[in-house]
């Protein structure tokens, strides 16, 4: 079979980036099935594997495409066409000498040790069982869709990505960066010239490679503005000559929906919580009254009662389910919160009125009160229950939050009105008022408790969220109307500020003492609804406030927006004694923050609901309120004093964000409910509204339509 190696320029994605396109054109016409399979394979993202010992140690990342292998090292990229290669050094070995072409792209005067980072983790793993020595086997390798060379030149990043046929790369220039720094040295080219069409022509073994004239533009508020430019040869190196452009323009980061999907059936469905798993899969829980809620590979495919809880795991692309199951009995069962361990096992808590809620090796085997809390742990595959237990006593109980420590002990917080709620080595052993919060730590097996305690004062106290630090000390937030709520000095705020205040309490490792505990609020009502912590144990809290004097510090928005409530975001230092930052977030309507998450650089992501037509926006993919109430998604800078982006998310009816998570590369995952028939969807598992109310799950990424983008590609001619 005679094959022609082609490397041609193709148009790519919304940023008009150019690609290296590598494909084989055969003189044998493929059948339609083979062609379709080939097309499907070609559309898959190129998988960049980090080197964990499976290849030459000089290589940081490797990718294999149709007819080529690519190696990325700190000093160069190596592209080998033809027979598969196994290391960068193979590219010039006798074995690899038979390949049609080998290109090494090096960057003169560049950072000699740029940081190479995998971006956008891909589903699936790669294993290498080579040879008989198990010590040399490599398993569970997670690949990435992109690799970024950070600061390869001052103010300039280099990003590689593509698919089975295409290798794409961008030069990404920050505002003020000097494009004249870029000098590409292409080793393996026998000759090099710029032709009349502005193409860079490279003579290589087996053919001629052509790199199209550079496409250069700036992104502005009115769209893309082309910038004139051309290749310039400096001996054996290639650079760029540019026309006039705005060197002061700031970096533009645009959020886009990667996927967005309804999740529901013909009844009432609502997502209450989301957790992003270790490989970027989204796990959600909530409540459904739909007998036709979407199920997949479930241990329970039968609808149990008037309302069941559900647990659903969405695949990375959002267009399918890994598993989805009902959990419940003959009563009302509601999933309020979900957390996922590093092993991929999901833990769920909420409330149940079912006398036959499923239990496995329980701490409490039977329903005690009319409404009990519960804790259920699923297998990693989602096809079985590891353990499941009621939790409560003769009064009312609900579980509102669940978390898990590195040793796989699960913790739940919630609310109880029972004077005989089960306690053990408690900080507070007795009910103090009509409704108290509680916090309980379970054994790894789930069939006993390590400690359990009330938390509250003489009035109404309710826990809404919790987190556990790596040392297994627990943080709990909520709201209280109790002037004698337990406070531990040095408290940020030692007394109740209004009718209802938020609270933040940090328990000791043993759960029987407080490290700190504080009110948070102003002269009116304030509620804390979502929280997270970072590694140094700063606490980040969001919620809603009606107080015009809610405490602020270096705020993004320094005053109340004017509606009944504003959302807020506050960061409190590890001792609990000072505010790092605190800001209002809202407009003239009602605004409420429901959930908060962090990326790896501690930027702050928030979601909630808003009725404000003037909600603070920046670089929004939805610029106006869609209906009476929309969800919002906001990303704050590390300082808390500036927006990175902020957008509405919703349709013509009521929509609200209840949970948010962030993966390792900064994509935000938002979940909640929608009553809108036109809720924005893309790449959806379920693209049509079910009925009444549906859950939704949306993944938001940031496209780097940066100040200046060079688009480069190759074309081969024999």
XYZ file of C-alpha atoms in Angstrom:
718
model
C 0.000 0.000 0.000
C 1.501 3.294 -1.079
C 1.005 5.966 1.559
C 1.632 9.664 1.324
C 2.647 11.427 4.516
C 0.756 14.728 4.731
C 1.242 17.495 7.271
C -1.136 20.279 6.436
C -2.540 23.354 8.123
C -6.091 23.002 9.440
C -8.341 25.461 11.247
C -8.800 24.772 14.944
C -11.220 25.712 17.682
C -12.524 29.146 18.534
C -9.131 30.748 18.999
C -8.116 30.309 15.343
C -5.091 28.376 16.418
C -3.156 26.489 13.832
C -2.258 22.864 14.018
C 0.235 20.374 12.794
C -1.931 17.865 10.916
C -0.462 14.447 10.338
C -2.342 11.829 8.351
C -1.819 9.055 5.846
C -3.646 9.156 2.500
C -3.872 5.709 0.961
C -4.545 4.675 -2.644
C -6.897 1.993 -1.270
C -10.422 3.297 -0.659
C -11.435 2.376 2.904
C -14.834 0.885 3.574
C -17.392 3.084 5.307
C -17.128 1.280 8.651
C -13.375 1.607 8.709
C -13.599 5.231 7.682
C -16.111 5.974 10.414
C -13.975 4.219 13.002
C -10.941 6.127 11.811
C -12.810 9.404 12.033
C -13.970 8.653 15.562
C -10.437 7.768 16.610
C -9.036 10.870 14.971
C -11.367 13.081 16.968
C -10.136 11.773 20.324
C -7.821 14.105 22.252
C -4.127 13.449 21.994
C -3.061 11.753 25.228
C 0.066 13.241 26.791
C 1.423 10.728 29.309
C 3.635 12.014 32.116
C 6.850 10.055 32.377
C 6.751 7.922 35.511
C 9.503 5.588 34.386
C 7.959 3.990 31.301
C 10.209 5.905 28.880
C 13.591 7.609 28.661
C 14.185 9.748 31.784
C 15.002 12.832 29.693
C 11.352 12.998 28.577
C 8.651 14.679 30.678
C 5.624 13.837 28.508
C 4.959 11.541 25.547
C 2.082 11.288 23.049
C 1.340 8.872 20.204
C -0.713 9.795 17.147
C -1.477 8.270 13.768
C 1.994 7.739 12.332
C 3.944 9.842 14.770
C 5.286 9.937 18.305
C 5.947 13.134 20.221
C 8.313 13.638 23.142
C 8.339 16.765 25.269
C 11.414 17.609 27.297
C 12.306 20.860 29.082
C 14.721 21.793 26.316
C 12.939 20.617 23.162
C 10.019 18.851 21.551
C 10.778 15.863 19.338
C 8.356 14.761 16.630
C 9.095 11.375 15.040
C 7.097 10.410 11.944
C 6.609 6.810 10.889
C 7.518 3.778 12.976
C 6.775 4.096 16.702
C 9.623 5.340 18.838
C 10.147 4.629 22.513
C 12.346 7.517 23.604
C 13.664 10.843 22.437
C 17.067 9.284 21.849
C 15.497 6.641 19.580
C 14.714 9.434 17.170
C 18.319 9.415 15.939
C 19.129 5.784 16.591
C 19.717 3.242 13.855
C 16.272 1.821 14.487
C 14.574 5.168 14.095
C 16.753 6.163 11.136
C 14.285 4.442 8.805
C 11.515 6.881 9.747
C 10.495 9.465 7.115
C 11.286 12.483 9.258
C 12.434 13.551 12.695
C 12.019 17.141 13.826
C 13.416 18.660 16.997
C 12.059 22.057 17.904
C 14.351 23.951 20.250
C 14.054 27.496 21.557
C 17.184 29.615 21.590
C 17.671 31.837 24.606
C 14.712 30.270 26.346
C 14.262 29.337 29.986
C 16.519 26.246 30.333
C 14.207 24.653 32.892
C 10.595 25.664 32.257
C 7.927 23.930 34.295
C 5.981 21.409 32.200
C 2.459 20.825 33.480
C -0.263 18.490 32.294
C -3.565 20.283 31.751
C -7.063 18.731 31.487
C -6.815 15.191 32.855
C -8.366 12.634 30.505
C -10.490 9.623 31.517
C -8.892 6.193 31.604
C -5.449 5.028 32.622
C -2.419 3.473 30.934
C -0.491 0.517 32.332
C 2.890 -0.900 31.303
C 3.599 -4.530 32.230
C 6.895 -4.894 30.395
C 9.310 -7.662 31.332
C 9.219 -10.054 34.256
C 10.320 -7.613 36.952
C 7.259 -6.122 38.724
C 9.426 -3.276 40.020
C 9.664 -2.004 36.456
C 5.939 -2.150 35.744
C 4.123 1.170 35.652
C 0.396 1.406 36.319
C -2.469 3.888 36.710
C -0.899 6.574 34.516
C -3.342 9.432 33.973
C -2.878 11.271 30.669
C -3.582 14.926 29.867
C -5.090 16.704 26.875
C -2.525 19.526 27.000
C 0.980 20.261 28.201
C 1.975 23.785 29.142
C 5.541 25.097 29.212
C 5.283 27.937 31.720
C 7.365 31.048 31.016
C 9.423 29.491 28.242
C 10.315 33.126 27.631
C 9.419 35.978 30.012
C 5.677 36.492 29.684
C 5.312 33.720 27.120
C 3.929 30.201 27.590
C 3.970 27.362 25.071
C 1.041 24.928 24.970
C 0.849 21.636 23.055
C -2.383 19.740 22.411
C -4.244 18.046 19.548
C -5.811 14.734 18.520
C -4.761 11.500 16.840
C -4.080 13.320 13.561
C -3.247 16.827 14.717
C -0.548 18.286 16.896
C -1.373 21.851 17.837
C 0.743 24.361 19.678
C 0.284 27.944 20.785
C 2.591 30.706 21.823
C 0.661 32.547 24.530
C 1.848 36.099 25.166
C 0.837 38.109 28.205
C 0.360 41.852 27.984
C 3.676 43.572 27.304
C 5.574 40.386 26.459
C 8.141 40.734 23.695
C 7.473 38.444 20.721
C 10.989 39.149 19.499
C 12.304 36.764 22.162
C 10.975 33.746 20.276
C 13.652 31.959 18.252
C 12.816 28.459 17.020
C 15.675 26.231 16.039
C 14.395 23.277 14.013
C 16.882 20.444 14.004
C 16.346 17.806 11.327
C 15.473 20.228 8.534
C 17.905 19.880 5.631
C 16.955 23.311 4.282
C 14.762 26.173 5.406
C 13.167 29.107 3.525
C 10.194 31.485 3.561
C 8.302 31.355 0.253
C 6.232 33.997 -1.543
C 3.097 32.980 0.379
C 4.823 33.590 3.692
C 5.101 29.880 4.466
C 8.075 28.437 6.276
C 9.359 25.614 4.041
C 11.453 22.870 5.597
C 13.219 20.170 3.653
C 13.185 16.891 5.581
C 13.848 13.251 4.871
C 10.972 11.886 2.808
C 9.443 15.184 1.758
C 8.958 18.887 2.238
C 7.228 20.342 5.282
C 5.393 23.619 5.096
C 4.431 25.751 8.038
C 1.719 28.252 6.970
C 2.208 31.971 7.374
C 1.615 32.933 11.008
C -1.879 34.048 11.937
C -1.555 36.681 14.642
C -4.371 38.506 16.401
C -5.474 40.225 19.570
C -8.736 39.509 21.353
C -10.793 42.564 22.274
C -14.339 43.420 23.322
C -15.419 43.644 19.684
C -13.743 40.409 18.632
C -10.417 39.481 17.117
C -8.144 42.080 15.524
C -5.611 40.703 13.094
C -2.008 41.800 13.511
C 0.332 41.773 10.548
C 3.380 39.577 10.883
C 5.713 37.156 9.184
C 8.457 34.639 9.738
C 11.996 35.970 9.845
C 15.022 33.733 9.345
C 18.052 34.354 11.530
C 20.527 31.923 10.031
C 19.254 28.511 11.124
C 16.699 29.992 13.506
C 13.167 31.239 12.907
C 11.592 34.271 14.575
C 8.681 36.615 13.973
C 8.354 40.195 12.750
C 5.168 41.960 13.879
C 3.242 45.025 12.822
C 1.751 47.508 15.256
C -0.435 46.172 18.081
C -1.652 47.204 21.529
C 1.034 46.126 23.979
C -0.964 47.225 27.033
C -3.924 44.938 26.567
C -4.456 42.716 29.581
C -4.781 38.962 29.619
C -8.277 37.825 28.658
C -9.664 34.636 30.198
C -13.066 33.623 28.876
C -15.161 31.014 30.698
C -16.994 28.596 28.399
C -19.347 25.698 28.987
C -17.575 22.409 28.314
C -20.722 20.485 29.058
C -24.072 21.289 30.610
C -26.878 18.800 31.062
C -30.282 18.331 32.572
C -30.624 15.420 34.991
C -34.154 14.345 35.753
C -37.360 12.614 34.803
C -41.051 13.448 34.660
C -41.346 14.492 38.325
C -39.507 16.746 40.751
C -35.701 16.391 40.627
C -33.059 18.495 42.335
C -29.280 18.210 42.724
C -28.206 19.326 46.198
C -24.475 18.583 46.166
C -21.608 17.847 43.798
C -18.127 16.452 44.360
C -15.404 16.295 41.704
C -13.620 12.960 41.840
C -9.877 12.383 41.486
C -10.098 11.939 37.688
C -12.507 14.783 36.947
C -15.741 12.800 37.086
C -18.666 14.563 38.738
C -20.616 12.852 41.535
C -23.979 14.351 42.489
C -26.761 13.616 44.946
C -30.187 15.060 45.563
C -33.836 14.110 45.543
C -36.243 12.828 42.903
C -39.920 12.020 42.669
C -39.468 10.700 39.112
C -40.130 7.021 38.507
C -38.136 7.445 35.277
C -35.067 9.192 36.698
C -32.062 8.294 34.476
C -30.353 5.168 35.820
C -27.155 3.396 34.841
C -25.639 0.157 36.184
C -27.380 0.573 39.506
C -27.836 -1.589 42.598
C -31.350 -0.161 42.934
C -33.375 0.357 39.759
C -36.759 0.427 41.476
C -38.295 3.683 42.642
C -38.964 3.246 46.358
C -41.329 5.911 47.646
C -42.792 9.381 47.250
C -39.247 10.792 47.103
C -35.967 8.903 46.779
C -32.459 10.204 46.921
C -30.196 9.515 43.978
C -26.453 9.213 43.465
C -25.146 9.787 39.937
C -21.617 9.732 38.567
C -21.153 11.547 35.264
C -18.334 10.730 32.908
C -15.596 13.285 32.345
C -17.135 14.540 29.088
C -20.566 14.906 30.704
C -22.296 13.105 27.828
C -22.868 9.846 29.696
C -23.344 8.274 33.099
C -20.897 5.913 34.778
C -23.565 4.942 37.265
C -26.829 6.337 38.590
C -29.029 4.832 41.293
C -32.025 5.375 43.509
C -31.495 4.914 47.259
C -34.440 4.887 49.630
C -37.481 3.199 51.058
C -41.220 3.773 51.190
C -40.984 7.280 52.692
C -39.179 10.479 51.743
C -35.415 10.151 51.300
C -33.281 13.191 50.484
C -29.577 13.319 49.657
C -28.165 16.582 51.006
C -24.421 16.122 50.572
C -21.894 13.849 48.885
C -18.143 13.415 49.231
C -15.778 11.091 47.384
C -12.644 9.468 48.779
C -9.365 9.211 46.910
C -10.344 5.647 46.034
C -13.526 6.849 44.338
C -15.998 5.645 46.961
C -18.963 7.966 47.494
C -20.403 8.864 50.908
C -23.887 10.395 51.136
C -25.894 11.916 53.970
C -29.347 13.446 54.236
C -32.692 12.625 55.799
C -35.146 9.738 55.594
C -38.668 9.008 56.816
C -38.513 5.453 55.459
C -38.860 2.575 57.928
C -37.121 0.386 55.352
C -34.198 2.591 54.330
C -31.433 0.198 53.123
C -28.941 -0.627 55.902
C -25.699 -2.630 55.713
C -23.574 -3.295 58.847
C -25.287 -0.305 60.498
C -24.555 1.602 63.664
C -28.324 2.016 64.073
C -30.326 -0.608 62.207
C -33.869 0.747 62.540
C -35.619 4.076 62.281
C -35.818 5.770 65.685
C -37.715 9.006 65.068
C -40.091 10.184 62.377
C -37.201 11.692 60.400
C -33.671 10.397 60.847
C -30.318 11.266 59.378
C -28.373 8.568 57.533
C -24.880 7.788 56.261
C -24.411 5.554 53.201
C -21.138 4.523 51.562
C -21.176 3.102 48.021
C -18.552 0.961 46.317
C -16.226 2.675 43.861
C -18.132 1.093 40.962
C -21.409 2.368 42.388
C -22.940 -1.096 42.155
C -23.107 -1.898 45.845
C -23.341 -0.510 49.368
C -20.271 -0.834 51.606
C -22.201 0.264 54.692
C -25.365 2.210 55.429
C -26.902 3.304 58.707
C -29.643 5.386 60.227
C -28.400 8.104 62.552
C -30.626 9.728 65.132
C -33.024 9.213 68.011
C -36.626 9.972 68.965
C -36.703 13.546 67.672
C -36.050 15.103 64.280
C -32.640 14.599 62.668
C -31.211 15.491 59.287
C -27.713 15.114 57.908
C -26.648 18.258 56.083
C -22.966 17.616 55.318
C -20.528 14.736 55.002
C -16.752 14.640 54.754
C -14.058 11.967 54.918
C -10.493 12.061 56.267
C -7.386 10.466 54.707
C -7.920 7.323 56.837
C -11.478 6.908 55.413
C -13.298 7.859 58.600
C -16.553 9.566 57.615
C -18.010 12.553 59.462
C -21.497 13.983 59.222
C -22.981 17.184 60.571
C -26.616 18.083 60.811
C -29.431 19.106 63.090
C -31.402 17.451 65.880
C -34.271 18.282 68.205
C -33.837 15.098 70.271
C -32.776 15.237 73.931
C -31.481 11.667 73.601
C -29.371 12.092 70.470
C -26.465 9.582 70.714
C -23.276 11.227 71.973
C -19.838 9.892 72.812
C -16.771 11.725 74.211
C -18.788 14.839 73.425
C -17.810 18.474 73.580
C -21.486 19.146 74.406
C -23.404 16.190 75.806
C -26.930 17.689 76.128
C -29.444 19.464 73.917
C -29.252 23.170 74.738
C -32.301 24.495 72.889
C -35.129 23.633 70.534
C -32.800 22.695 67.657
C -29.069 22.074 67.951
C -26.438 21.221 65.422
C -24.560 17.940 65.775
C -21.265 16.520 64.553
C -20.406 12.795 64.478
C -17.316 10.821 63.473
C -17.831 7.212 62.355
C -15.384 4.324 62.357
C -13.872 3.215 59.054
C -16.251 0.239 58.982
C -19.219 2.530 59.579
C -20.692 0.299 62.288
C -19.677 2.384 65.307
C -18.874 5.970 66.243
C -15.594 7.489 67.373
C -17.231 10.578 68.877
C -20.516 12.466 68.627
C -21.577 15.841 70.028
C -24.272 18.467 70.098
C -23.359 22.040 69.171
C -25.697 24.872 70.105
C -27.209 27.319 72.559
C -30.608 28.101 74.016
C -32.336 29.032 70.744
C -32.198 27.708 67.173
C -28.866 26.409 65.860
C -28.405 24.693 62.494
C -25.312 23.229 60.810
C -25.114 23.504 57.021
C -21.641 22.367 55.946
C -18.378 20.895 57.237
C -14.824 20.037 56.230
C -12.098 17.905 57.768
C -8.420 18.870 57.698
C -5.621 16.416 56.934
C -5.015 16.101 60.675
C -8.689 15.001 61.095
C -9.787 18.152 62.937
C -13.254 19.238 61.782
C -14.714 22.623 60.793
C -18.499 23.164 60.948
C -20.534 26.159 59.776
C -24.164 27.135 60.090
C -26.421 29.766 61.616
C -27.657 30.521 65.118
C -30.090 32.742 66.991
C -28.501 31.750 70.342
C -26.704 34.520 72.200
C -24.980 31.765 74.224
C -23.796 29.744 71.243
C -20.438 28.140 72.222
C -17.664 30.636 71.438
C -13.961 29.957 71.886
C -11.551 32.880 72.181
C -9.766 34.462 70.499
C -12.998 34.715 68.487
C -13.288 36.858 65.414
C -16.676 38.005 66.745
C -17.576 37.207 70.331
C -21.254 38.180 70.454
C -24.406 37.775 68.385
C -24.652 40.689 65.977
C -28.288 40.453 64.874
C -31.325 38.213 64.998
C -29.438 35.369 63.298
C -25.695 35.112 62.729
C -23.502 32.706 60.864
C -21.066 30.653 62.911
C -17.760 28.896 62.239
C -16.503 26.283 64.710
C -13.192 24.416 64.586
C -13.166 21.238 66.706
C -10.142 19.574 68.234
C -8.838 16.309 66.840
C -10.719 14.305 69.476
C -13.941 16.222 68.910
C -14.365 16.996 72.625
C -12.998 20.558 72.611
C -12.993 23.677 70.448
C -9.889 25.140 68.836
C -11.916 28.224 67.988
C -15.554 29.188 67.507
C -16.953 32.507 66.327
C -20.056 34.364 65.241
C -19.961 36.008 61.794
C -22.502 38.692 60.997
C -23.936 42.161 61.252
C -27.064 43.790 62.639
C -29.547 41.769 60.552
C -29.816 38.096 59.588
C -26.749 36.247 58.289
C -26.442 32.572 57.314
C -23.403 30.493 56.367
C -24.331 27.878 53.739
C -21.104 26.571 52.208
C -17.468 26.246 53.217
C -14.095 24.815 52.344
C -10.576 24.967 53.770
C -7.088 25.099 52.282
C -3.925 23.291 53.373
C -2.836 25.933 55.926
C -6.410 25.706 57.317
C -7.734 29.072 56.262
C -11.523 28.741 56.214
C -13.564 30.033 53.259
C -17.282 30.572 53.873
C -20.157 31.717 51.691
C -23.811 32.355 52.421
C -26.280 35.211 52.491
C -26.541 38.384 54.527
C -29.205 41.025 55.067
C -26.738 43.120 57.113
C -25.477 46.330 55.549
C -22.692 46.234 58.146
C -21.568 42.685 57.436
C -17.800 42.736 58.141
C -15.708 43.332 55.007
C -11.974 43.352 54.390
C -10.224 44.296 51.102
C -13.550 43.579 49.383
C -14.331 43.087 45.729
C -17.699 44.715 46.566
C -17.563 46.922 49.645
C -21.236 47.654 50.219
C -24.523 45.795 50.288
C -26.119 45.590 46.842
C -29.515 46.878 47.957
C -31.732 43.816 47.802
C -33.139 41.767 50.654
C -29.931 39.696 50.868
C -26.500 39.625 49.270
C -24.216 36.668 48.877
C -20.921 36.967 50.726
C -17.500 35.350 50.636
C -15.186 35.475 53.636
C -11.762 33.992 54.333
C -10.706 33.545 57.968
C -7.147 32.877 59.086
C -6.087 29.542 60.690
C -6.324 30.765 64.323
C -9.854 32.025 63.628
C -8.948 35.466 64.923
C -8.876 37.642 61.787
C -10.457 38.126 58.381
C -8.112 37.703 55.426
C -10.735 39.015 53.027
C -14.492 39.473 53.042
C -16.807 40.818 50.359
C -20.436 41.302 49.466
C -21.563 39.798 46.155
C -24.930 40.945 44.908
C -27.217 43.517 43.345
C -30.664 44.990 43.798
C -32.431 41.637 44.079
C -31.982 38.655 46.377
C -28.593 36.951 46.176
C -27.378 33.909 48.087
C -24.093 32.016 48.058
C -24.633 28.271 48.447
C -21.257 26.623 47.830
C -17.560 27.512 47.622
C -14.505 25.704 46.237
C -10.821 26.413 45.564
C -8.439 25.661 42.740
C -4.822 24.671 43.290
C -3.721 28.320 43.496
C -6.517 29.199 45.981
C -8.661 31.227 43.645
C -12.202 31.097 45.027
C -15.177 29.684 43.114
C -18.741 30.426 44.244
C -22.203 29.412 43.136
C -25.662 30.254 44.357
C -28.786 32.048 43.190
C -29.673 35.610 42.216
C -32.699 37.652 41.210
C -30.534 40.739 40.581
C -30.479 42.160 37.083
C -27.287 43.968 38.047
C -25.417 41.054 39.649
C -21.635 41.682 39.364
C -20.424 40.197 36.070
C -17.097 39.912 34.280
C -16.371 38.022 31.049
C -19.750 36.327 31.395
C -20.878 33.694 28.907
C -24.443 34.694 29.946
C -24.719 38.444 30.354
C -28.323 38.886 31.479
C -30.738 37.359 33.952
C -32.621 34.631 32.126
C -35.681 34.379 34.348
C -36.970 35.238 37.794
C -33.999 33.505 39.443
C -30.729 32.328 37.910
C -27.775 30.424 39.199
C -24.517 32.332 39.215
C -20.911 31.199 38.941
C -18.206 33.548 40.181
C -14.443 33.166 40.369
C -12.593 35.481 42.750
C -8.863 36.085 42.710
C -6.721 34.812 45.568
C -6.871 38.229 47.234
C -10.670 38.211 47.241
C -10.620 41.783 45.991
C -11.156 41.171 42.263
C -13.282 39.078 39.924
C -11.637 36.748 37.442
C -14.989 35.931 35.890
C -18.637 36.026 36.929
C -21.678 34.889 34.970
C -25.342 34.086 35.166
C -26.365 30.492 34.407
C -30.026 29.887 33.745
C -33.112 30.022 31.541
C -36.547 31.623 31.572
C -37.728 30.156 34.889
C -36.158 29.491 38.290
C -32.590 28.141 38.474
C -30.172 27.866 41.404
C -26.643 26.596 41.950
C -26.397 24.355 45.019
C -22.902 22.875 44.695
C -19.571 23.671 43.080
C -16.323 21.743 42.695
C -13.023 22.349 40.917
C -10.747 19.788 39.288
C -6.953 19.773 39.306
C -6.706 21.984 36.230
C -9.191 24.642 37.336
C -12.384 23.567 35.589
C -15.473 24.395 37.652
C -18.342 21.924 38.030
C -21.675 23.407 39.093
C -24.866 21.586 40.064
C -28.299 22.600 41.210
C -31.836 22.733 39.909
C -33.638 24.286 36.966
C -37.275 24.812 36.061
C -36.302 26.294 32.674
C -37.094 24.566 29.397
C -34.225 26.529 27.831
C -31.509 26.010 30.439
C -28.199 26.279 28.538
C -26.964 22.823 27.530
C -24.028 21.619 25.504
C -22.463 18.169 24.995
C -25.314 17.034 27.220
C -26.187 13.609 28.510
C -29.791 14.891 28.681
C -30.519 17.857 26.447
C -34.292 18.180 27.092
C -36.126 19.332 30.196
C -37.857 16.444 31.979
C -40.736 18.193 33.760
C -41.569 20.308 36.816
C -37.966 20.670 38.074
C -34.753 18.977 36.927
C -31.292 18.832 38.310
C -28.446 20.184 36.219
C -24.692 19.668 36.048
C -22.451 22.099 34.152
C -18.695 22.110 33.600
C -17.022 25.461 32.977
C -13.495 25.919 31.664
C -11.441 28.959 30.794
C -10.193 29.426 27.261
C -6.995 31.377 27.027
C -7.876 33.787 24.246
C -4.805 35.673 25.251
C -3.409 38.949 24.116
C -1.402 37.606 21.247
C -1.640 34.193 19.647
C 0.648 32.813 16.961
C -0.915 30.110 14.861
C 1.605 27.754 13.318
C 1.210 24.613 11.219
C 3.068 22.311 8.855
C 2.211 21.010 5.411
C 4.090 18.291 3.583
C 4.648 18.098 -0.183
C 6.498 15.302 -1.970
